Amino acid sequence: MDNKKKILIVEDEKTIAEILTYNVKTAGYETETKYDGKSGLEEALTGKYDLILLDLMLPLMDGFEVCAKVRERLDTPIIILTARDTEPDKIRGLDTGADDYMTKPFSINELLSRVRANIRRYSNETVTHKIADTTIELGDIVIDCENYLVKKGGKVLELSKKEYDLLAYFAKNAGKIYTREELMSAVWGYENFYGDLRTIDVTIARLRQKIDDPGTEESLIQTKRGMGYFIAQNN
Ligand code: CA
């Protein structure tokens, strides 16, 4: 029996692909590498991977498209690796359903820590799913924890996985203020996070756009300056 977790690397730069392969194998994973978006997508859709490391700038099909197409069919965790460190790219990446985002050059230790965190989360989800209870109501927002659905005024909202996870986490712990580090640990699953905490701010900003009434002064997810974020009790 082979219990090794499998990681798909989609990266067209041979040197980077080799460094990734070497380190990921050394850390105990099995790997397969594809050097363009199209064959990367085909390989990803076989469904045999526990995680995908995905470059953005790829021949034949870019990483955004690969990510979106994988998400139509599979929940496999996807970490985007990119040389582009711009906020719109980051938002687009998270919007197409990527779980995480790393800007090159990155530290291998940090990458491996995120790989572990994302795989652990993914394999825990079946368990979480079973214990998830019923629904939570926050004004006109209804969170259906059993089916991972959020409705506003009866209409289903299109939330990314992380947006859903964040909202559900706040809702289940209404009244409690969370720092960005705590959210990274609780929702992204990082034990020792030393990367970019703006991922939290970006995800919360996207979430607010989707759940709040247009032009509203106070968001459902409130900011406690200098401390963190929270949802008020008894909404
Ligand atoms: Ca590339």
Short mmCIF file of C-alpha atoms and ligand atoms in Angstrom, two decimals:
data_model
loop_
_atom_site.label_atom_id
_atom_site.label_comp_id
_atom_site.label_asym_id
_atom_site.label_seq_id
_atom_site.Cartn_x
_atom_site.Cartn_y
_atom_site.Cartn_z
CA MET A 1 0.00 0.00 0.00
CA ASP A 2 1.25 3.37 -0.96
CA ASN A 3 0.01 6.12 1.31
CA LYS A 4 2.15 8.90 -0.04
CA LYS A 5 0.26 12.09 -0.85
CA LYS A 6 0.50 13.12 -4.48
CA ILE A 7 1.34 16.60 -5.67
CA LEU A 8 0.96 17.87 -9.20
CA ILE A 9 3.41 20.58 -10.24
CA VAL A 10 2.46 22.70 -13.24
CA GLU A 11 5.41 24.93 -14.07
CA ASP A 12 7.04 25.71 -17.40
CA GLU A 13 10.37 26.92 -16.02
CA LYS A 14 12.45 23.75 -15.86
CA THR A 15 14.78 25.00 -13.12
CA ILE A 16 11.93 25.96 -10.82
CA ALA A 17 10.09 22.73 -11.60
CA GLU A 18 13.21 20.75 -10.68
CA ILE A 19 13.73 22.62 -7.41
CA LEU A 20 10.09 22.09 -6.50
CA THR A 21 10.17 18.41 -7.40
CA TYR A 22 13.35 17.80 -5.43
CA ASN A 23 12.08 19.51 -2.28
CA VAL A 24 8.59 18.11 -2.37
CA LYS A 25 9.95 14.57 -2.91
CA THR A 26 12.44 15.01 -0.08
CA ALA A 27 9.54 16.04 2.14
CA GLY A 28 7.90 12.67 1.39
CA TYR A 29 5.42 13.38 -1.37
CA GLU A 30 5.00 11.80 -4.76
CA THR A 31 5.10 14.24 -7.64
CA GLU A 32 4.28 14.59 -11.29
CA THR A 33 5.25 17.62 -13.35
CA LYS A 34 3.56 19.15 -16.38
CA TYR A 35 5.15 22.00 -18.29
CA ASP A 36 2.14 23.66 -19.89
CA GLY A 37 -1.37 24.61 -18.81
CA LYS A 38 -3.23 22.24 -21.08
CA SER A 39 -1.51 19.02 -20.05
CA GLY A 40 -1.47 20.32 -16.46
CA LEU A 41 -5.25 20.60 -16.55
CA GLU A 42 -5.67 17.15 -18.08
CA GLU A 43 -3.46 15.62 -15.42
CA ALA A 44 -5.21 17.52 -12.60
CA LEU A 45 -8.60 16.26 -13.78
CA THR A 46 -7.56 12.65 -13.31
CA GLY A 47 -8.41 13.43 -9.68
CA LYS A 48 -5.52 11.49 -8.23
CA TYR A 49 -3.76 14.47 -6.62
CA ASP A 50 -3.92 15.75 -3.06
CA LEU A 51 -2.62 19.19 -4.01
CA ILE A 52 -1.67 21.21 -7.08
CA LEU A 53 1.18 23.73 -7.31
CA LEU A 54 0.23 25.94 -10.21
CA ASP A 55 2.28 28.57 -12.02
CA LEU A 56 0.31 31.43 -13.59
CA MET A 57 2.26 32.26 -16.73
CA LEU A 58 2.11 29.02 -18.69
CA PRO A 59 2.15 28.09 -22.36
CA LEU A 60 -1.08 26.91 -24.07
CA MET A 61 -3.37 27.84 -21.17
CA ASP A 62 -2.67 30.24 -18.28
CA GLY A 63 -2.89 29.32 -14.62
CA PHE A 64 -6.09 31.29 -14.00
CA GLU A 65 -7.92 29.23 -16.61
CA VAL A 66 -6.45 25.96 -15.37
CA CYS A 67 -7.53 26.87 -11.84
CA ALA A 68 -11.07 27.79 -12.85
CA LYS A 69 -11.48 24.62 -14.94
CA VAL A 70 -10.18 22.37 -12.16
CA ARG A 71 -12.63 24.03 -9.74
CA GLU A 72 -15.59 23.20 -11.97
CA ARG A 73 -14.96 19.56 -11.19
CA LEU A 74 -12.68 19.13 -8.17
CA ASP A 75 -11.93 20.54 -4.70
CA THR A 76 -8.23 19.64 -4.81
CA PRO A 77 -6.27 22.34 -2.96
CA ILE A 78 -4.47 24.67 -5.38
CA ILE A 79 -1.52 26.88 -4.47
CA ILE A 80 -0.72 29.45 -7.13
CA LEU A 81 2.95 30.26 -7.66
CA THR A 82 3.64 33.45 -9.48
CA ALA A 83 6.21 36.09 -10.23
CA ARG A 84 3.45 38.64 -10.47
CA ASP A 85 2.89 40.35 -7.15
CA THR A 86 0.02 42.65 -7.92
CA GLU A 87 -3.18 42.90 -5.95
CA PRO A 88 -5.50 42.36 -8.97
CA ASP A 89 -3.68 39.12 -9.83
CA LYS A 90 -3.93 37.96 -6.27
CA ILE A 91 -7.65 38.71 -6.13
CA ARG A 92 -8.22 37.03 -9.48
CA GLY A 93 -6.29 33.98 -8.33
CA LEU A 94 -8.29 33.63 -5.13
CA ASP A 95 -11.47 34.35 -7.07
CA THR A 96 -10.91 31.55 -9.55
CA GLY A 97 -10.86 29.22 -6.57
CA ALA A 98 -7.19 28.95 -5.60
CA ASP A 99 -6.69 28.18 -1.93
CA ASP A 100 -3.43 29.97 -1.58
CA TYR A 101 -0.96 32.19 -3.33
CA MET A 102 2.82 32.45 -3.20
CA THR A 103 4.98 35.04 -4.90
CA LYS A 104 8.33 34.01 -6.38
CA PRO A 105 10.94 33.90 -5.09
CA PHE A 106 9.55 32.07 -2.06
CA SER A 107 11.15 30.14 0.75
CA ILE A 108 10.92 26.38 0.33
CA ASN A 109 10.18 25.99 4.04
CA GLU A 110 7.23 28.31 3.79
CA LEU A 111 5.98 26.54 0.70
CA LEU A 112 6.21 23.15 2.41
CA SER A 113 4.43 24.50 5.47
CA ARG A 114 1.57 25.67 3.26
CA VAL A 115 1.52 22.39 1.35
CA ARG A 116 1.15 20.51 4.63
CA ALA A 117 -1.54 22.89 5.89
CA ASN A 118 -3.62 22.68 2.72
CA ILE A 119 -3.39 18.91 2.48
CA ARG A 120 -4.28 18.50 6.15
CA ARG A 121 -7.29 20.78 5.74
CA TYR A 122 -8.44 18.98 2.65
CA SER A 123 -8.28 15.54 4.22
CA ASN A 124 -10.02 16.79 7.39
CA GLU A 125 -12.91 18.16 5.45
CA THR A 126 -14.85 14.92 5.10
CA VAL A 127 -14.85 14.72 8.88
CA THR A 128 -15.79 18.39 9.31
CA HIS A 129 -18.60 17.89 6.86
CA LYS A 130 -20.19 15.23 9.02
CA ILE A 131 -20.19 17.28 12.20
CA ALA A 132 -21.25 20.52 10.54
CA ASP A 133 -24.56 21.50 12.01
CA THR A 134 -27.64 23.00 10.45
CA THR A 135 -27.98 26.67 9.58
CA ILE A 136 -26.94 30.01 11.02
CA GLU A 137 -28.98 33.15 10.39
CA LEU A 138 -27.51 36.63 10.38
CA GLY A 139 -30.18 39.10 9.33
CA ASP A 140 -31.01 38.28 5.70
CA ILE A 141 -27.93 36.05 5.42
CA VAL A 142 -28.46 32.34 5.96
CA ILE A 143 -25.50 29.97 6.19
CA ASP A 144 -26.36 26.37 5.38
CA CYS A 145 -23.42 24.56 7.00
CA GLU A 146 -24.51 21.16 5.79
CA ASN A 147 -24.43 22.07 2.11
CA TYR A 148 -21.78 24.80 2.28
CA LEU A 149 -24.26 27.34 0.96
CA VAL A 150 -24.83 30.97 1.80
CA LYS A 151 -28.07 32.72 0.86
CA LYS A 152 -28.91 36.38 1.03
CA GLY A 153 -32.59 37.25 0.85
CA GLY A 154 -33.21 33.72 -0.44
CA LYS A 155 -30.64 33.95 -3.25
CA VAL A 156 -27.56 31.76 -3.24
CA LEU A 157 -24.32 33.78 -3.13
CA GLU A 158 -21.34 32.67 -5.18
CA LEU A 159 -18.60 32.47 -2.60
CA SER A 160 -15.14 31.01 -2.98
CA LYS A 161 -14.26 28.24 -0.57
CA LYS A 162 -12.18 30.52 1.63
CA GLU A 163 -14.86 33.20 1.66
CA TYR A 164 -17.35 30.60 2.84
CA ASP A 165 -14.97 29.21 5.46
CA LEU A 166 -14.26 32.68 6.83
CA LEU A 167 -17.90 33.69 7.02
CA ALA A 168 -18.91 30.42 8.65
CA TYR A 169 -16.06 30.73 11.16
CA PHE A 170 -17.06 34.25 12.17
CA ALA A 171 -20.72 33.26 12.35
CA LYS A 172 -20.07 30.24 14.55
CA ASN A 173 -18.04 32.41 16.89
CA ALA A 174 -20.12 35.57 16.76
CA GLY A 175 -19.00 38.31 19.10
CA LYS A 176 -15.40 37.15 19.26
CA ILE A 177 -12.72 39.35 17.69
CA TYR A 178 -10.07 37.53 15.67
CA THR A 179 -6.65 38.81 14.69
CA ARG A 180 -5.44 38.14 11.17
CA GLU A 181 -2.91 35.64 12.54
CA GLU A 182 -5.69 33.76 14.31
CA LEU A 183 -7.75 33.67 11.12
CA MET A 184 -4.76 32.40 9.15
CA SER A 185 -4.39 29.60 11.61
CA ALA A 186 -8.10 28.77 11.94
CA VAL A 187 -9.28 29.15 8.36
CA TRP A 188 -6.13 28.57 6.31
CA GLY A 189 -4.74 26.03 8.72
CA TYR A 190 -1.24 27.45 9.15
CA GLU A 191 0.48 26.67 12.40
CA ASN A 192 3.34 29.08 11.92
CA PHE A 193 2.44 31.65 9.39
CA TYR A 194 5.09 34.14 8.43
CA GLY A 195 3.82 35.18 5.05
CA ASP A 196 1.48 37.79 3.71
CA LEU A 197 -1.42 38.58 6.02
CA ARG A 198 -3.01 40.75 3.33
CA THR A 199 -4.56 37.53 2.00
CA ILE A 200 -6.99 37.92 4.91
CA ASP A 201 -7.81 41.54 4.08
CA VAL A 202 -8.31 40.72 0.40
CA THR A 203 -10.61 37.80 1.17
CA ILE A 204 -12.63 39.83 3.68
CA ALA A 205 -12.96 42.71 1.21
CA ARG A 206 -14.31 40.32 -1.45
CA LEU A 207 -16.65 38.71 1.05
CA ARG A 208 -18.02 42.08 2.17
CA GLN A 209 -18.77 43.01 -1.43
CA LYS A 210 -20.87 39.90 -1.73
CA ILE A 211 -22.71 39.82 1.59
CA ASP A 212 -23.34 43.49 2.40
CA ASP A 213 -26.09 45.64 0.93
CA PRO A 214 -24.67 48.06 -1.65
CA GLY A 215 -23.72 51.38 -0.09
CA THR A 216 -24.02 50.08 3.45
CA GLU A 217 -22.04 51.97 6.09
CA GLU A 218 -21.34 49.11 8.43
CA SER A 219 -20.38 45.69 7.15
CA LEU A 220 -21.66 42.47 8.68
CA ILE A 221 -18.01 41.64 9.23
CA GLN A 222 -16.76 44.48 11.38
CA THR A 223 -13.25 45.78 11.85
CA LYS A 224 -11.95 46.44 15.33
CA ARG A 225 -9.14 48.83 14.62
CA GLY A 226 -5.74 47.53 15.63
CA MET A 227 -7.23 44.21 16.74
CA GLY A 228 -8.97 42.31 14.02
CA TYR A 229 -12.33 41.32 12.60
CA PHE A 230 -15.60 40.02 14.02
CA ILE A 231 -19.32 39.54 13.45
CA ALA A 232 -21.49 41.11 16.13
CA GLN A 233 -23.76 38.87 18.17
CA ASN A 234 -27.55 38.99 17.76
CA ASN A 235 -27.58 40.36 14.27
CA CA B 1 5.84 30.41 -16.02
#
